[in-house]
mmCIF file of C-alpha atoms in Angstrom:
data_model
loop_
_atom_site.group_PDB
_atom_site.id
_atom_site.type_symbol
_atom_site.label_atom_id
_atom_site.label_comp_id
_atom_site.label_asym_id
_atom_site.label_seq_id
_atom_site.Cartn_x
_atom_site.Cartn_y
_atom_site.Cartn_z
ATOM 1 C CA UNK R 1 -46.431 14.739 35.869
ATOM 2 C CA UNK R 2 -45.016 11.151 36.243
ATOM 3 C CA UNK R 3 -41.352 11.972 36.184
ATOM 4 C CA UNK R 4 -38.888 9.020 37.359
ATOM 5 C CA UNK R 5 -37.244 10.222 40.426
ATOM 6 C CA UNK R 6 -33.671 8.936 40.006
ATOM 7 C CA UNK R 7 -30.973 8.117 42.108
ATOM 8 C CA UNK R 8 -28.125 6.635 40.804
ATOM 9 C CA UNK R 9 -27.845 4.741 36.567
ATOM 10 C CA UNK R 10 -29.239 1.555 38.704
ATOM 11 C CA UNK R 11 -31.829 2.848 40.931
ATOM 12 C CA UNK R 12 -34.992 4.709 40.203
ATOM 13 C CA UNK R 13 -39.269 4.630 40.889
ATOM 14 C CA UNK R 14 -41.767 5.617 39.682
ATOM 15 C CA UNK R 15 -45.302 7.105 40.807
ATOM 16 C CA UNK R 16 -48.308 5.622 38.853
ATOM 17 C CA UNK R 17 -51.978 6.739 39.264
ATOM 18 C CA UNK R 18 -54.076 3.508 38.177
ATOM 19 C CA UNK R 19 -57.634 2.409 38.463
ATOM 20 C CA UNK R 20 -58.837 -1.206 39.335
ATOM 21 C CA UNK R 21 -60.618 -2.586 36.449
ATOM 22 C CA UNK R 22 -61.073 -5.930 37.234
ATOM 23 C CA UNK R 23 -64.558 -7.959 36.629
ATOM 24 C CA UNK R 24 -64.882 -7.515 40.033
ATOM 25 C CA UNK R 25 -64.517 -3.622 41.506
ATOM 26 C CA UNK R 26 -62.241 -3.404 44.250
ATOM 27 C CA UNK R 27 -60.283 -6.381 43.522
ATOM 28 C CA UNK R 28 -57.694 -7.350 41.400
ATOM 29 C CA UNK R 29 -55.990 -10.722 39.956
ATOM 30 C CA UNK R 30 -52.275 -11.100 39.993
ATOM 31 C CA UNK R 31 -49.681 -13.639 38.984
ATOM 32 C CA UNK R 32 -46.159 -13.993 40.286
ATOM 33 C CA UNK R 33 -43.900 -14.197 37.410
ATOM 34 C CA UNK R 34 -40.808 -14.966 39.885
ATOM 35 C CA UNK R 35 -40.750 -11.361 41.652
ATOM 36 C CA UNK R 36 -40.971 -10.775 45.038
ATOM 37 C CA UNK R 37 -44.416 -10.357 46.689
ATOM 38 C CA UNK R 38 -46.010 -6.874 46.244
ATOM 39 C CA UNK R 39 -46.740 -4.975 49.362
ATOM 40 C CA UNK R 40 -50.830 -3.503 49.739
ATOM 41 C CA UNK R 41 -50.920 -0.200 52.412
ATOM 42 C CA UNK R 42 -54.416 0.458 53.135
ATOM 43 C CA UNK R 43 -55.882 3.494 53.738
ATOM 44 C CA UNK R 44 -55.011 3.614 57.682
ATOM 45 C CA UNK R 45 -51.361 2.403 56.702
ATOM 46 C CA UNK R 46 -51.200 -1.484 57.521
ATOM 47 C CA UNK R 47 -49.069 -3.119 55.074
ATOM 48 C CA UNK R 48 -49.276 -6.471 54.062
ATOM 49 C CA UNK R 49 -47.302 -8.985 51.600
ATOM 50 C CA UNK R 50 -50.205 -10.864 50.394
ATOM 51 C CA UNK R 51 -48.559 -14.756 49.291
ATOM 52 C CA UNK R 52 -48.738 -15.332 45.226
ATOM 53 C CA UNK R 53 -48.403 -18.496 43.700
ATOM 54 C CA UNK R 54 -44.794 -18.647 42.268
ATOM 55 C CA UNK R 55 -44.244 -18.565 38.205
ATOM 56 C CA UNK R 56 -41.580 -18.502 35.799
ATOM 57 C CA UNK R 57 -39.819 -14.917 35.316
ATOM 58 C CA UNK R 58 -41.839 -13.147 32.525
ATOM 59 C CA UNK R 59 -39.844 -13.563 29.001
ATOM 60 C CA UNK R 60 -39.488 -17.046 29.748
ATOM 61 C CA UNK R 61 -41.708 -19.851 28.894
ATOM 62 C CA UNK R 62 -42.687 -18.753 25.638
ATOM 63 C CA UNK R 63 -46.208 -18.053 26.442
ATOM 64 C CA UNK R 64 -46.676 -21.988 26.492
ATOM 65 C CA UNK R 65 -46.230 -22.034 30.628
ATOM 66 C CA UNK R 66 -49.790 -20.846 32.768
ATOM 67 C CA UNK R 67 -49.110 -18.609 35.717
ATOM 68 C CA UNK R 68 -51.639 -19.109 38.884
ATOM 69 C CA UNK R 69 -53.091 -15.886 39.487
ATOM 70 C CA UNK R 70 -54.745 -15.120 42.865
ATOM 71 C CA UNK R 71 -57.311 -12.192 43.504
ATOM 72 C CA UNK R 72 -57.278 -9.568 45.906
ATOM 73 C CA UNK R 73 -59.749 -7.765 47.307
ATOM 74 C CA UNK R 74 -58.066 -3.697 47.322
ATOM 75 C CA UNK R 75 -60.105 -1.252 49.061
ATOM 76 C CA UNK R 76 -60.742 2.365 47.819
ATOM 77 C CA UNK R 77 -57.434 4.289 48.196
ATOM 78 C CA UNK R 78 -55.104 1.449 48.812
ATOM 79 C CA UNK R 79 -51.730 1.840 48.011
ATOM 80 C CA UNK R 80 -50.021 -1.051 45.618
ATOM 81 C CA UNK R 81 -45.953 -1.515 45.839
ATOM 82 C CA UNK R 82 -43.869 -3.377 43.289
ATOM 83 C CA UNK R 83 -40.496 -3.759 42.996
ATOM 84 C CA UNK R 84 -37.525 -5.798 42.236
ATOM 85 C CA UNK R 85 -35.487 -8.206 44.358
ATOM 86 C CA UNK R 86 -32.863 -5.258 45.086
ATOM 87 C CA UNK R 87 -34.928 -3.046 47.447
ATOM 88 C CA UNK R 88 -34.756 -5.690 49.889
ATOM 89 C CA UNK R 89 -31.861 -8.026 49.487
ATOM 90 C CA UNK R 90 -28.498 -7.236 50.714
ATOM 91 C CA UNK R 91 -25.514 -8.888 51.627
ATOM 92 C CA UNK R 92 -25.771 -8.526 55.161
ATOM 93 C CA UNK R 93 -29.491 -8.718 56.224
ATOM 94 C CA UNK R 94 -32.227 -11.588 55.680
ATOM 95 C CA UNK R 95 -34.931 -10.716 52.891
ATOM 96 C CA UNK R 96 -37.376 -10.677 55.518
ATOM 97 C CA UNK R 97 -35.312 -7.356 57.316
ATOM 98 C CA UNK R 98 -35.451 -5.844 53.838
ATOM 99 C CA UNK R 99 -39.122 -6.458 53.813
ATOM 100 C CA UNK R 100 -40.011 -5.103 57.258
ATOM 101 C CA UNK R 101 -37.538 -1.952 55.914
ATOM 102 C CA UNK R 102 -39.871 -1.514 53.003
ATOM 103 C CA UNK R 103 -43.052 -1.653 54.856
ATOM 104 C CA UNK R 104 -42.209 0.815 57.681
ATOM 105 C CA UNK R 105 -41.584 3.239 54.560
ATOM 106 C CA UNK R 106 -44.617 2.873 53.154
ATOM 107 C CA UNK R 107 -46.073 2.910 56.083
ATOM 108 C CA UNK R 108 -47.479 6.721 55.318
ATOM 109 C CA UNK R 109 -50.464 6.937 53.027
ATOM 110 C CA UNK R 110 -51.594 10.128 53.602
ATOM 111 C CA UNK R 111 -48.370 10.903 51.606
ATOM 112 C CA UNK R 112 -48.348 11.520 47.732
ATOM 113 C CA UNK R 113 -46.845 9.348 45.525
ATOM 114 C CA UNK R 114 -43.869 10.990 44.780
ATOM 115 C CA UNK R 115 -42.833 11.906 48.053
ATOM 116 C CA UNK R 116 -43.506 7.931 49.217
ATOM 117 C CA UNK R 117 -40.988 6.993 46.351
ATOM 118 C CA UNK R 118 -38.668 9.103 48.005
ATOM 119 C CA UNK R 119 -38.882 8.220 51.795
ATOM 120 C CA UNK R 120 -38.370 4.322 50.205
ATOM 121 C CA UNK R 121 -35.631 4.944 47.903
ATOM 122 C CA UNK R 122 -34.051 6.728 50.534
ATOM 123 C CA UNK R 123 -34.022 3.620 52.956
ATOM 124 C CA UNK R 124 -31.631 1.254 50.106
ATOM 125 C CA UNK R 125 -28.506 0.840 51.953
ATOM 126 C CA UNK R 126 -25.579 1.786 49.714
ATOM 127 C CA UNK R 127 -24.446 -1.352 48.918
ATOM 128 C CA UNK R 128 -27.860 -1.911 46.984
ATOM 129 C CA UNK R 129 -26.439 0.273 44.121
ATOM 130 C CA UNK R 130 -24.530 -2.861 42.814
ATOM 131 C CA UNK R 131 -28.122 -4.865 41.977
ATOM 132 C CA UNK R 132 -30.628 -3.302 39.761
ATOM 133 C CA UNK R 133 -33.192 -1.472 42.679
ATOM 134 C CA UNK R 134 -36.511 -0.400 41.022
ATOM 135 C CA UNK R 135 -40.168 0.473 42.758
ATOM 136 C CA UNK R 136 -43.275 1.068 41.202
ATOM 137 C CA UNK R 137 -46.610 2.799 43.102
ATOM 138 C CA UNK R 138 -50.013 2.792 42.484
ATOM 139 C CA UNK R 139 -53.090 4.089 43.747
ATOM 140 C CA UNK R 140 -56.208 2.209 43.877
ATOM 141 C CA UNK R 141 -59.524 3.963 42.536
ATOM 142 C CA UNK R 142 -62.473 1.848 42.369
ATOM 143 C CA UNK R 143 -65.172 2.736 39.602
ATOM 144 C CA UNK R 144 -68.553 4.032 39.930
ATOM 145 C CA UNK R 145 -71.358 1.228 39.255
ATOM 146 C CA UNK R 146 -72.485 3.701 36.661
ATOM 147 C CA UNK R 147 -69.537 4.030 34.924
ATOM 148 C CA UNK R 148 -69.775 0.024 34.616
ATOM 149 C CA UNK R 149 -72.026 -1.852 31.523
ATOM 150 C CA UNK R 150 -72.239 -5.439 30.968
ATOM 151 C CA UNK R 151 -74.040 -7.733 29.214
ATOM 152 C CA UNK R 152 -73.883 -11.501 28.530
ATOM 153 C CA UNK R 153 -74.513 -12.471 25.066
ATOM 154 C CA UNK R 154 -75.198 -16.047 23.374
ATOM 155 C CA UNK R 155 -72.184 -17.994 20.998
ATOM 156 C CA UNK R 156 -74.251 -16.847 18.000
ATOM 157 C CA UNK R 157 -73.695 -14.569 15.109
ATOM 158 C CA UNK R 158 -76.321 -12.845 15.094
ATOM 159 C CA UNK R 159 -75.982 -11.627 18.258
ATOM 160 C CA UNK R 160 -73.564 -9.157 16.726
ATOM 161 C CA UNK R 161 -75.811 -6.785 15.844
ATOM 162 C CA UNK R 162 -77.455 -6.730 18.914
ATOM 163 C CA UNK R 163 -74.170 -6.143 21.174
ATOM 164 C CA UNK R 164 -73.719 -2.866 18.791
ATOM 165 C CA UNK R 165 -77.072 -1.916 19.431
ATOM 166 C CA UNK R 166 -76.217 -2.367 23.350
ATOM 167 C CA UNK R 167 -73.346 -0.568 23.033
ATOM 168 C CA UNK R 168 -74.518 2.477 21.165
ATOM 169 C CA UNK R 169 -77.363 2.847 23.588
ATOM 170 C CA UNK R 170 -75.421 2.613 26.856
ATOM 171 C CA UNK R 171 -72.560 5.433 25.006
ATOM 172 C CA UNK R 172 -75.425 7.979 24.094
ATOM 173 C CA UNK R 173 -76.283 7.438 27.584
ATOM 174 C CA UNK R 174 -72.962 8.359 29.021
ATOM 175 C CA UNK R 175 -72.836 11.630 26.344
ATOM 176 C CA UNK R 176 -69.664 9.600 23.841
ATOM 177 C CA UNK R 177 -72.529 9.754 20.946
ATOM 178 C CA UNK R 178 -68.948 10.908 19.020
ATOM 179 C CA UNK R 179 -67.303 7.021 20.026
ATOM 180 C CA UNK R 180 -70.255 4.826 18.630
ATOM 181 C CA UNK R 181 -69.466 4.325 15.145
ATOM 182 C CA UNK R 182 -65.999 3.624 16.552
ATOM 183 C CA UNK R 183 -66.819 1.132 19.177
ATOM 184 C CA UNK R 184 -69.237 -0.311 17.050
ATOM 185 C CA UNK R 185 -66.878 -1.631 14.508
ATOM 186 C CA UNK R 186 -64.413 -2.417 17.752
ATOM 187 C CA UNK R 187 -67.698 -4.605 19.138
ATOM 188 C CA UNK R 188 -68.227 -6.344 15.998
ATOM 189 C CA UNK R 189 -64.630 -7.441 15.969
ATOM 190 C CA UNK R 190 -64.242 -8.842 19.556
ATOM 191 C CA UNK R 191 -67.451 -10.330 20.020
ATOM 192 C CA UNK R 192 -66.848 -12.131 16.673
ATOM 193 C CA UNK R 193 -63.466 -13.524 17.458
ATOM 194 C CA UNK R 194 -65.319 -14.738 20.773
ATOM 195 C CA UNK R 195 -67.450 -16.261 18.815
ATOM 196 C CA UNK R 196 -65.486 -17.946 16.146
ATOM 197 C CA UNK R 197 -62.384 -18.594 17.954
ATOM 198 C CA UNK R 198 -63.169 -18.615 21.834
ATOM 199 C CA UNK R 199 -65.353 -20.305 23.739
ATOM 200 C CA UNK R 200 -69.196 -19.671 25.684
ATOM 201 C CA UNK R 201 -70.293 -18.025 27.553
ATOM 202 C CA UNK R 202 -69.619 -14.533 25.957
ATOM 203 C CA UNK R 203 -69.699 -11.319 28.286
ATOM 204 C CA UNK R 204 -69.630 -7.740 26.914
ATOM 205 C CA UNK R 205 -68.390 -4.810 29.229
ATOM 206 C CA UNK R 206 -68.049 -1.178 28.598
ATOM 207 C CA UNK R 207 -65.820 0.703 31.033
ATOM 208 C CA UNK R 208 -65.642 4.894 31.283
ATOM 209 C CA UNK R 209 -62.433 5.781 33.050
ATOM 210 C CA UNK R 210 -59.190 7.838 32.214
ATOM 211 C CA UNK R 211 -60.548 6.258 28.968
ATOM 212 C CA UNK R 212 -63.234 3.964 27.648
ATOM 213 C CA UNK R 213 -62.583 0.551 27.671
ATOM 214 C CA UNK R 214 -64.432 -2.398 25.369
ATOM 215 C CA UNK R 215 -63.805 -5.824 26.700
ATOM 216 C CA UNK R 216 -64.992 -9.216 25.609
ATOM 217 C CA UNK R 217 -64.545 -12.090 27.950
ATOM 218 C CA UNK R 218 -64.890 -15.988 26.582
ATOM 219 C CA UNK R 219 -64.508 -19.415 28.031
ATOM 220 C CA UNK R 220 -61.945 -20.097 25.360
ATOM 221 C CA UNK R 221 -57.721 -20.456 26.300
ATOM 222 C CA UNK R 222 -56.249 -19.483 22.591
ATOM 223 C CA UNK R 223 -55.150 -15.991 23.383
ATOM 224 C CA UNK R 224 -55.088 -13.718 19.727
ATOM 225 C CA UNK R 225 -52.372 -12.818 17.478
ATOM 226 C CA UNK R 226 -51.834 -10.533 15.385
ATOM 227 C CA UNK R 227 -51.400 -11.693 11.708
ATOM 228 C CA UNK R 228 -50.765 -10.029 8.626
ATOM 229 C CA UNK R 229 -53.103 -11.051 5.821
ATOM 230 C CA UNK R 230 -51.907 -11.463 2.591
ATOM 231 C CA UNK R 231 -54.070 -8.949 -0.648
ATOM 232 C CA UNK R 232 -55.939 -12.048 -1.682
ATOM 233 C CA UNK R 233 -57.140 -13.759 2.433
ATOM 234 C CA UNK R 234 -60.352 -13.252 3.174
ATOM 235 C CA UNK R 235 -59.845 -13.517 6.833
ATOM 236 C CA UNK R 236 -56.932 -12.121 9.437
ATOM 237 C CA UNK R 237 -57.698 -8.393 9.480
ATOM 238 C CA UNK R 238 -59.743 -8.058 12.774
ATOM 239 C CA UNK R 239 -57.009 -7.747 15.004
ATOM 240 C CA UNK R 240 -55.266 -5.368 12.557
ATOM 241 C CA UNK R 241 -58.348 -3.392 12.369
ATOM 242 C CA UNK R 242 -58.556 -2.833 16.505
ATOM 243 C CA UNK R 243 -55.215 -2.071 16.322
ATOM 244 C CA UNK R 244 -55.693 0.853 14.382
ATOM 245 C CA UNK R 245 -58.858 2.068 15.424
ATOM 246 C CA UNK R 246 -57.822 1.640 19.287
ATOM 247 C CA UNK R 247 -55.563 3.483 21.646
ATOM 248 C CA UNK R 248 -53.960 0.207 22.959
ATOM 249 C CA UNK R 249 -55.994 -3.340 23.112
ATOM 250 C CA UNK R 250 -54.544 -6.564 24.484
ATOM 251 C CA UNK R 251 -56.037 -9.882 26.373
ATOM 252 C CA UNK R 252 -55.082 -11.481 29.845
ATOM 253 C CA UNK R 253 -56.514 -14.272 31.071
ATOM 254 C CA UNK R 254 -59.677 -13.864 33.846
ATOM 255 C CA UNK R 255 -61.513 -16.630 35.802
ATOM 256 C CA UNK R 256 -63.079 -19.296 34.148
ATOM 257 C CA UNK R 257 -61.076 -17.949 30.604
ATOM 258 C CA UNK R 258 -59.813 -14.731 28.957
ATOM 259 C CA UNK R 259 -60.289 -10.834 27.950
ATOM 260 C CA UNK R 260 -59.130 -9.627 25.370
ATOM 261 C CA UNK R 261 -59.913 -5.673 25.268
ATOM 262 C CA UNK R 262 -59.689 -2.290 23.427
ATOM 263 C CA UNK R 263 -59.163 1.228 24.481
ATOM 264 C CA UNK R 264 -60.292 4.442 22.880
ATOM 265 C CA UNK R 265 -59.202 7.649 24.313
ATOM 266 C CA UNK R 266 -62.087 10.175 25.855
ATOM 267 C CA UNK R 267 -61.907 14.291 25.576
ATOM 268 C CA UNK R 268 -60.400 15.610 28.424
ATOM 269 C CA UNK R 269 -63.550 17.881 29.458
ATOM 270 C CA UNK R 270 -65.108 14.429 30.873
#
C-alpha cells in the first residue's frame, strides 16, 4: 500500500513501484523542467546525479517551449530519486552539501521503499520545514522481451486493418483473447491519427505489464487534443473514443518524434 509517509503540512514522500517502458528496455528519457537533478542508486548502492539539460518549470511555457530530454541507461533494480529544491537547500549549507546528504541516505538499496523514504526524510534539517520538502522513489523493473511486440507499419490506410490483425494475433498469444475487440478499436484510432495527422515512419508496440499498454509512435511534432465534436462533425471523436474505452492514454515526445499511447487494465490473476 502506497501510503504518503508524512512529516509535517510541508513535508512528505512517497514510495512508487514503476516499470521502465521506454522504446528502449532499461533506459529511460527525461527532461528537466527546472528541478533539481534526480539521483540513480544502483543495485550495489553508488549514487549518481546524472546532468539534464535545463527547461522551463512545468506549467509554464504553454506547451509552445521544447524541453531537451536526455536518456539513461537504468539497470534492473535501480533505484530513481526525485524531489524538490527543499531536501537539499538550506540557509546555511551549499546545495552541493545537501546533495552529498541525500545520497549517503539513499545510499541503502537493499532497503524497501518505504523505509528509504524514511532514513531521507529523516536527514531534512529543521529549518527545511519553512520550504515545501517533497521526495518521490521508484524502482526500476525492466520488461521481459516477450512481454514486448512491435511492428513498423507504412503511412497508408489500409494498413489499418492489418495492425488489428497484428494485434489480435500477438493478444491471443499472450491469453487477453477478452482485450481484442477492445484494442482493436484503440489500434484503429491511433494508427489512424498517425496517419492522418502525424508523420512516417509509423511504429506499433504492445506492452503487457501492471497493465497492457498500446502505443503508436510517428515522426510528426503536433501532439493531440482532445476536442469535442459538435452532433452534426463528421470528424473529432477518436480521441474521445480512447478516452473512454482506455484506463488512461496520453503522448510524450520520443526520439526522432512522439507517442501517444493507451492503457487498458489486465485481471489481476496475470
Amino acid at each position: 500500500m502506497m501510503t504518503p509517509l508524512i512529516r509535517s503540512p510541508r513535508l512528505w514522500a512517497r514510495p512508487v513501484c514503476t516499470s521502465s517502458t521506454t522504446r528502449s528496455p532499461g533506459s529511460a528519457r527525461w527532461h528537466g523542467p527546472g528541478t533539481p537533478r534526480p539521483a540513480i542508486v544502483d543495485a550495489q548502492g553508488q549514487v549518481t546525479f546524472p546532468d539534464l539539460p535545463t527547461g522551463v518549470p512545468l506549467g509554464l511555457g504553454l506547451g509552445l517551449v521544447p524541453f531537451d530530454a536526455v536518456e539513461v541507461e537504468l539497470p534492473e533494480g535501480s533505484l530513481l530519486a526525485f524531489y524538490t529544491d527543499g531536501l537539499v537547500e538550506s540557509r546555511d549549507d551549499d546545495i552541493e552539501v545537501g546533495m552529498h546528504r541525500l545520497g549517503t541516505a539513499l545510499s541503502q538499496p537493499e532497503q524497501s521503499l518505504e523505509d528509504l523514504c524514511s532514513s531521507v526524510m529523516e536527514t531534512v534539517p529543521a529549518q527545511a520545514a519553512s520550504d515545501d520538502v517533497a521526495l518521490l522513489l521508484a524502482r526500476v523493473h525492466t520488461l521481459k522481451p516477450a512481454d514486448i511486440a512491435s511492428w513498423d507499419l507504412p503511412t497508408e490506410p489500409a494498413v489499418v486493418s492489418d495492425a488489428r490483425h497484428l494485434a489480435a494475433h500477438q493478444l491471443s498469444a499472450w491469453g487477453l483473447e477478452h482485450l481484442v475487440p477492445t484494442t482493436e478499436l484503440l489500434i484503429s484510432e491511433l494508427v489512424t491519427n498517425a496517419i492522418h495527422h502525424g508523420a512516417g515512419p509509423i511504429r506499433l508496440r504492445l506492452i503487457k505489464h501492471q497493465v497492457l499498454t498500446c502505443e503508436v509512435f510517428d515522426s510528426g511534432k503536433c501532439y493531440p487534443r482532445l476536442r469535442h465534436a459538435r452532433m452534426a462533425d463528421e470528424n473529432g471523436r477518436g480521441l474521445f473514443l480512447i478516452a473512454q474505452l482506455s484506463s488512461k492514454w496520453g503522448s510524450r515526445s520520443a526520439t526522432g518524434g512522439k507517442l501517444v499511447w493507451a492503457d487498458q487494465e489486465l485481471p489481476s490473476t496475470l
